[in-house]
PDB file of C-alpha atoms in Angstrom:
ATOM      1  CA  MET A   1     -46.522 100.029   5.728  1.00 43.00           C
ATOM      2  CA  ALA A   2     -45.978 102.357   2.783  1.00 48.00           C
ATOM      3  CA  PRO A   3     -48.420 105.232   2.244  1.00 47.00           C
ATOM      4  CA  PRO A   4     -50.859 104.826  -0.633  1.00 55.00           C
ATOM      5  CA  LYS A   5     -49.698 105.850  -4.091  1.00 55.00           C
ATOM      6  CA  GLN A   6     -52.314 108.639  -4.269  1.00 56.00           C
ATOM      7  CA  SER A   7     -50.541 110.666  -1.593  1.00 47.00           C
ATOM      8  CA  GLN A   8     -47.082 110.136  -3.118  1.00 53.00           C
ATOM      9  CA  ASN A   9     -47.769 110.962  -6.749  1.00 63.00           C
ATOM     10  CA  PRO A  10     -49.853 113.986  -7.757  1.00 67.00           C
ATOM     11  CA  SER A  11     -50.335 112.535 -11.247  1.00 83.00           C
ATOM     12  CA  TYR A  12     -52.061 109.394  -9.942  1.00 85.00           C
ATOM     13  CA  GLU A  13     -55.331 110.320 -11.657  1.00 85.00           C
ATOM     14  CA  ALA A  14     -53.469 110.826 -14.940  1.00 88.00           C
ATOM     15  CA  ASP A  15     -51.947 107.344 -14.574  1.00 89.00           C
ATOM     16  CA  ILE A  16     -55.427 105.902 -14.088  1.00 89.00           C
ATOM     17  CA  GLN A  17     -56.667 107.640 -17.232  1.00 88.00           C
ATOM     18  CA  LEU A  18     -53.680 106.315 -19.195  1.00 90.00           C
ATOM     19  CA  ALA A  19     -54.381 102.793 -17.940  1.00 91.00           C
ATOM     20  CA  ILE A  20     -58.047 103.100 -18.955  1.00 90.00           C
ATOM     21  CA  SER A  21     -57.155 104.309 -22.435  1.00 90.00           C
ATOM     22  CA  ALA A  22     -54.565 101.524 -22.836  1.00 90.00           C
ATOM     23  CA  THR A  23     -57.134  98.840 -22.009  1.00 89.00           C
ATOM     24  CA  THR A  24     -59.864 100.340 -24.207  1.00 88.00           C
ATOM     25  CA  ARG A  25     -57.473 100.525 -27.196  1.00 90.00           C
ATOM     26  CA  ASN A  26     -56.469  96.903 -26.502  1.00 87.00           C
ATOM     27  CA  GLN A  27     -52.835  97.803 -25.890  1.00 89.00           C
ATOM     28  CA  LEU A  28     -53.073  95.860 -22.638  1.00 86.00           C
ATOM     29  CA  GLN A  29     -55.287  92.819 -22.255  1.00 86.00           C
ATOM     30  CA  SER A  30     -56.657  93.178 -18.736  1.00 88.00           C
ATOM     31  CA  ASN A  31     -57.149  95.558 -15.863  1.00 87.00           C
ATOM     32  CA  ARG A  32     -54.568  93.589 -13.895  1.00 90.00           C
ATOM     33  CA  ASP A  33     -51.916  94.144 -16.588  1.00 90.00           C
ATOM     34  CA  ALA A  34     -52.790  97.832 -16.884  1.00 90.00           C
ATOM     35  CA  ALA A  35     -52.710  98.291 -13.102  1.00 90.00           C
ATOM     36  CA  ARG A  36     -49.317  96.616 -12.882  1.00 91.00           C
ATOM     37  CA  THR A  37     -47.905  98.558 -15.856  1.00 91.00           C
ATOM     38  CA  PHE A  38     -49.087 102.002 -14.716  1.00 90.00           C
ATOM     39  CA  GLU A  39     -48.665 101.247 -10.989  1.00 89.00           C
ATOM     40  CA  VAL A  40     -52.243 102.018  -9.972  1.00 91.00           C
ATOM     41  CA  ALA A  41     -54.633 100.089  -7.758  1.00 91.00           C
ATOM     42  CA  ARG A  42     -56.422  97.349  -9.693  1.00 91.00           C
ATOM     43  CA  MET A  43     -59.771  97.872  -7.970  1.00 93.00           C
ATOM     44  CA  THR A  44     -59.585 101.630  -8.549  1.00 89.00           C
ATOM     45  CA  LEU A  45     -58.972 100.996 -12.232  1.00 90.00           C
ATOM     46  CA  THR A  46     -61.845  98.494 -12.372  1.00 91.00           C
ATOM     47  CA  ARG A  47     -64.236 100.933 -10.690  1.00 91.00           C
ATOM     48  CA  ARG A  48     -63.277 103.794 -12.990  1.00 90.00           C
ATOM     49  CA  ARG A  49     -63.780 101.623 -16.070  1.00 89.00           C
ATOM     50  CA  ALA A  50     -67.212 100.701 -14.692  1.00 91.00           C
ATOM     51  CA  GLY A  51     -68.093 104.411 -14.587  1.00 88.00           C
ATOM     52  CA  ILE A  52     -67.747 105.007 -10.851  1.00 88.00           C
ATOM     53  CA  PRO A  53     -66.086 108.426 -10.385  1.00 85.00           C
ATOM     54  CA  ALA A  54     -63.397 109.252  -7.842  1.00 83.00           C
ATOM     55  CA  ARG A  55     -64.702 109.966  -4.372  1.00 82.00           C
ATOM     56  CA  ARG A  56     -63.375 113.527  -4.405  1.00 79.00           C
ATOM     57  CA  ASP A  57     -65.341 114.190  -7.608  1.00 77.00           C
ATOM     58  CA  CYS A  58     -68.645 113.043  -6.093  1.00 79.00           C
ATOM     59  CA  GLN A  59     -71.082 115.251  -4.250  1.00 75.00           C
ATOM     60  CA  PRO A  60     -71.424 114.184  -0.597  1.00 75.00           C
ATOM     61  CA  ASN A  61     -74.706 112.592   0.440  1.00 70.00           C
ATOM     62  CA  SER A  62     -75.161 115.285   3.072  1.00 70.00           C
ATOM     63  CA  ARG A  63     -75.515 117.999   0.408  1.00 80.00           C
ATOM     64  CA  LYS A  64     -79.115 118.110  -0.703  1.00 86.00           C
ATOM     65  CA  LEU A  65     -78.790 120.936  -3.225  1.00 90.00           C
ATOM     66  CA  THR A  66     -77.001 120.599  -6.530  1.00 88.00           C
ATOM     67  CA  GLN A  67     -74.117 122.881  -7.412  1.00 89.00           C
ATOM     68  CA  ARG A  68     -76.352 124.864  -9.779  1.00 93.00           C
ATOM     69  CA  GLU A  69     -79.031 125.347  -7.092  1.00 93.00           C
ATOM     70  CA  GLU A  70     -76.414 126.644  -4.652  1.00 93.00           C
ATOM     71  CA  GLU A  71     -75.120 129.049  -7.312  1.00 94.00           C
ATOM     72  CA  VAL A  72     -78.668 130.348  -7.807  1.00 94.00           C
ATOM     73  CA  ILE A  73     -79.042 130.966  -4.062  1.00 94.00           C
ATOM     74  CA  ILE A  74     -75.663 132.740  -3.920  1.00 94.00           C
ATOM     75  CA  SER A  75     -76.522 135.015  -6.838  1.00 93.00           C
ATOM     76  CA  TYR A  76     -79.961 135.779  -5.359  1.00 91.00           C
ATOM     77  CA  ILE A  77     -78.460 136.659  -1.965  1.00 92.00           C
ATOM     78  CA  LEU A  78     -75.844 138.901  -3.592  1.00 90.00           C
ATOM     79  CA  HIS A  79     -78.551 140.520  -5.730  1.00 89.00           C
ATOM     80  CA  LEU A  80     -80.647 141.268  -2.634  1.00 87.00           C
ATOM     81  CA  ASP A  81     -77.580 142.701  -0.906  1.00 85.00           C
ATOM     82  CA  GLN A  82     -76.859 145.008  -3.848  1.00 82.00           C
ATOM     83  CA  ARG A  83     -80.429 146.287  -3.677  1.00 80.00           C
ATOM     84  CA  GLY A  84     -80.054 147.093   0.028  1.00 76.00           C
ATOM     85  CA  PHE A  85     -81.976 144.163   1.512  1.00 81.00           C
ATOM     86  CA  ALA A  86     -80.311 142.012   4.132  1.00 79.00           C
ATOM     87  CA  PRO A  87     -81.309 138.365   3.675  1.00 86.00           C
ATOM     88  CA  THR A  88     -81.404 136.415   6.907  1.00 88.00           C
ATOM     89  CA  TYR A  89     -80.652 132.772   7.613  1.00 91.00           C
ATOM     90  CA  ALA A  90     -84.392 132.135   7.552  1.00 91.00           C
ATOM     91  CA  ALA A  91     -84.675 133.709   4.091  1.00 90.00           C
ATOM     92  CA  ALA A  92     -81.789 131.580   2.782  1.00 92.00           C
ATOM     93  CA  ARG A  93     -83.382 128.459   4.283  1.00 94.00           C
ATOM     94  CA  ASP A  94     -86.712 129.351   2.634  1.00 94.00           C
ATOM     95  CA  MET A  95     -85.004 129.777  -0.746  1.00 93.00           C
ATOM     96  CA  ALA A  96     -83.338 126.379  -0.408  1.00 94.00           C
ATOM     97  CA  ASP A  97     -86.577 124.731   0.731  1.00 94.00           C
ATOM     98  CA  LYS A  98     -88.438 126.157  -2.272  1.00 94.00           C
ATOM     99  CA  LEU A  99     -85.819 124.789  -4.649  1.00 93.00           C
ATOM    100  CA  LEU A 100     -85.984 121.385  -2.980  1.00 93.00           C
ATOM    101  CA  ALA A 101     -89.798 121.411  -2.968  1.00 93.00           C
ATOM    102  CA  ALA A 102     -89.775 122.020  -6.727  1.00 92.00           C
ATOM    103  CA  ARG A 103     -88.124 118.629  -7.213  1.00 88.00           C
ATOM    104  CA  GLY A 104     -89.722 116.952  -4.192  1.00 87.00           C
ATOM    105  CA  ALA A 105     -86.571 116.454  -2.142  1.00 85.00           C
ATOM    106  CA  GLY A 106     -87.629 117.529   1.354  1.00 87.00           C
ATOM    107  CA  GLN A 107     -86.102 120.385   3.337  1.00 91.00           C
ATOM    108  CA  VAL A 108     -82.686 121.536   4.446  1.00 91.00           C
ATOM    109  CA  GLY A 109     -81.656 121.248   8.079  1.00 90.00           C
ATOM    110  CA  GLN A 110     -81.773 123.844  10.827  1.00 91.00           C
ATOM    111  CA  LYS A 111     -78.057 124.688  10.601  1.00 92.00           C
ATOM    112  CA  TRP A 112     -77.867 124.555   6.791  1.00 92.00           C
ATOM    113  CA  PRO A 113     -77.736 128.354   6.248  1.00 92.00           C
ATOM    114  CA  ALA A 114     -74.827 128.822   8.662  1.00 92.00           C
ATOM    115  CA  ASN A 115     -72.892 125.929   7.121  1.00 92.00           C
ATOM    116  CA  PHE A 116     -73.693 127.219   3.623  1.00 92.00           C
ATOM    117  CA  VAL A 117     -72.291 130.664   4.430  1.00 92.00           C
ATOM    118  CA  LYS A 118     -69.166 129.091   5.996  1.00 92.00           C
ATOM    119  CA  ARG A 119     -68.340 127.039   2.902  1.00 89.00           C
ATOM    120  CA  THR A 120     -69.140 129.848   0.436  1.00 90.00           C
ATOM    121  CA  ASP A 121     -66.320 132.354   0.027  1.00 90.00           C
ATOM    122  CA  SER A 122     -68.437 135.078  -1.582  1.00 90.00           C
ATOM    123  CA  LEU A 123     -70.865 135.260   1.372  1.00 89.00           C
ATOM    124  CA  ARG A 124     -70.304 136.475   4.901  1.00 87.00           C
ATOM    125  CA  THR A 125     -72.556 137.318   7.795  1.00 84.00           C
ATOM    126  CA  CYS A 126     -72.905 140.596   9.608  1.00 80.00           C
ATOM    127  CA  PHE A 127     -75.164 141.767  12.385  1.00 74.00           C
ATOM    128  CA  ASN A 128     -77.762 144.383  11.601  1.00 69.00           C
ATOM    129  CA  ARG A 129     -79.048 146.475  14.421  1.00 72.00           C
ATOM    130  CA  ALA A 130     -82.434 148.123  14.329  1.00 74.00           C
ATOM    131  CA  TYR A 131     -82.215 151.904  14.392  1.00 71.00           C
ATOM    132  CA  ASP A 132     -84.518 153.300  17.018  1.00 75.00           C
ATOM    133  CA  ARG A 133     -87.019 155.670  15.405  1.00 78.00           C
ATOM    134  CA  GLN A 134     -87.221 157.871  18.504  1.00 79.00           C
ATOM    135  CA  ARG A 135     -83.463 158.294  18.479  1.00 77.00           C
ATOM    136  CA  ALA A 136     -83.471 159.120  14.773  1.00 76.00           C
ATOM    137  CA  MET A 137     -86.125 161.773  15.303  1.00 77.00           C
ATOM    138  CA  CYS A 138     -84.030 163.427  18.038  1.00 77.00           C
ATOM    139  CA  GLU A 139     -80.920 163.766  15.906  1.00 79.00           C
ATOM    140  CA  ASP A 140     -80.150 167.281  14.864  1.00 80.00           C
ATOM    141  CA  ALA A 141     -77.150 168.074  12.647  1.00 82.00           C
ATOM    142  CA  THR A 142     -76.513 171.427  14.303  1.00 85.00           C
ATOM    143  CA  LEU A 143     -76.411 169.844  17.772  1.00 81.00           C
ATOM    144  CA  ILE A 144     -73.982 167.187  16.589  1.00 84.00           C
ATOM    145  CA  LYS A 145     -71.735 169.763  14.907  1.00 88.00           C
ATOM    146  CA  ARG A 146     -71.799 171.900  18.053  1.00 88.00           C
ATOM    147  CA  TRP A 147     -70.730 168.917  20.177  1.00 85.00           C
ATOM    148  CA  PHE A 148     -67.765 168.113  17.903  1.00 89.00           C
ATOM    149  CA  LYS A 149     -66.767 171.797  17.907  1.00 90.00           C
ATOM    150  CA  LEU A 150     -66.832 171.741  21.728  1.00 88.00           C
ATOM    151  CA  VAL A 151     -64.601 168.649  21.745  1.00 87.00           C
ATOM    152  CA  GLU A 152     -62.125 170.377  19.406  1.00 90.00           C
ATOM    153  CA  GLU A 153     -62.081 173.476  21.647  1.00 90.00           C
ATOM    154  CA  ILE A 154     -61.393 171.386  24.755  1.00 87.00           C
ATOM    155  CA  LYS A 155     -58.604 169.521  22.945  1.00 87.00           C
ATOM    156  CA  ALA A 156     -57.010 172.827  21.894  1.00 89.00           C
ATOM    157  CA  GLU A 157     -57.467 174.352  25.363  1.00 89.00           C
ATOM    158  CA  GLN A 158     -55.967 171.358  27.185  1.00 85.00           C
ATOM    159  CA  GLY A 159     -53.256 170.706  24.549  1.00 87.00           C
ATOM    160  CA  ILE A 160     -54.471 167.191  23.766  1.00 85.00           C
ATOM    161  CA  CYS A 161     -53.002 165.661  20.583  1.00 84.00           C
ATOM    162  CA  ASP A 162     -55.161 163.658  18.175  1.00 82.00           C
ATOM    163  CA  GLU A 163     -53.082 160.551  18.957  1.00 79.00           C
ATOM    164  CA  ASP A 164     -53.951 160.816  22.662  1.00 78.00           C
ATOM    165  CA  VAL A 165     -57.712 161.151  22.320  1.00 75.00           C
ATOM    166  CA  TYR A 166     -58.453 157.481  22.973  1.00 71.00           C
ATOM    167  CA  GLN A 167     -55.524 157.027  25.394  1.00 58.00           C
ATOM    168  CA  THR A 168     -54.065 154.107  23.455  1.00 51.00           C
ATOM    169  CA  PRO A 169     -50.337 153.928  22.818  1.00 50.00           C
ATOM    170  CA  GLN A 170     -49.441 153.751  19.139  1.00 48.00           C
ATOM    171  CA  GLN A 171     -47.405 150.548  19.603  1.00 44.00           C
ATOM    172  CA  SER A 172     -50.390 148.475  20.728  1.00 37.00           C
ATOM    173  CA  ILE A 173     -52.324 148.986  17.503  1.00 37.00           C
ATOM    174  CA  GLY A 174     -51.615 146.754  14.517  1.00 36.00           C
ATOM    175  CA  SER A 175     -49.515 143.658  14.162  1.00 36.00           C
ATOM    176  CA  ALA A 176     -46.256 143.043  15.964  1.00 37.00           C
TER     177      ALA A 176
END
């Protein structure tokens, strides 16, 4: 069985558009003639003339938000990030739920934020760790500088090179 024409010819959609224009300008009398002339599927041509778009051009039923609503969420998340706030999955889910509630369309699912971040190139996740206040209060710049100075003295005293500090051979780092 031969593979479908769509996978063989990248200009298949252009052939469909030519067939549609030929039938609307009455150059060809029927969809069957146009399909045969332009070598496209007759039912595909009939559906397109009826206004049914190609499947790849349609939004999947599983996506509740429109493209514009997703763009708004992306820009809001990036705006929060620029201001120094770290939006969480829960915050992204709340934003989406508010947009859906405005048009009465229910709520997004539990895993929607993770899937949204995966399919959006401009977003990525990172883990934030709480900074212990007690530890922050104990930090003293002079103590830290003194410790690094002690490390430098020990390195000089023992003859340790900078490359050998972490005891990793140079060849193991990077790509092969």
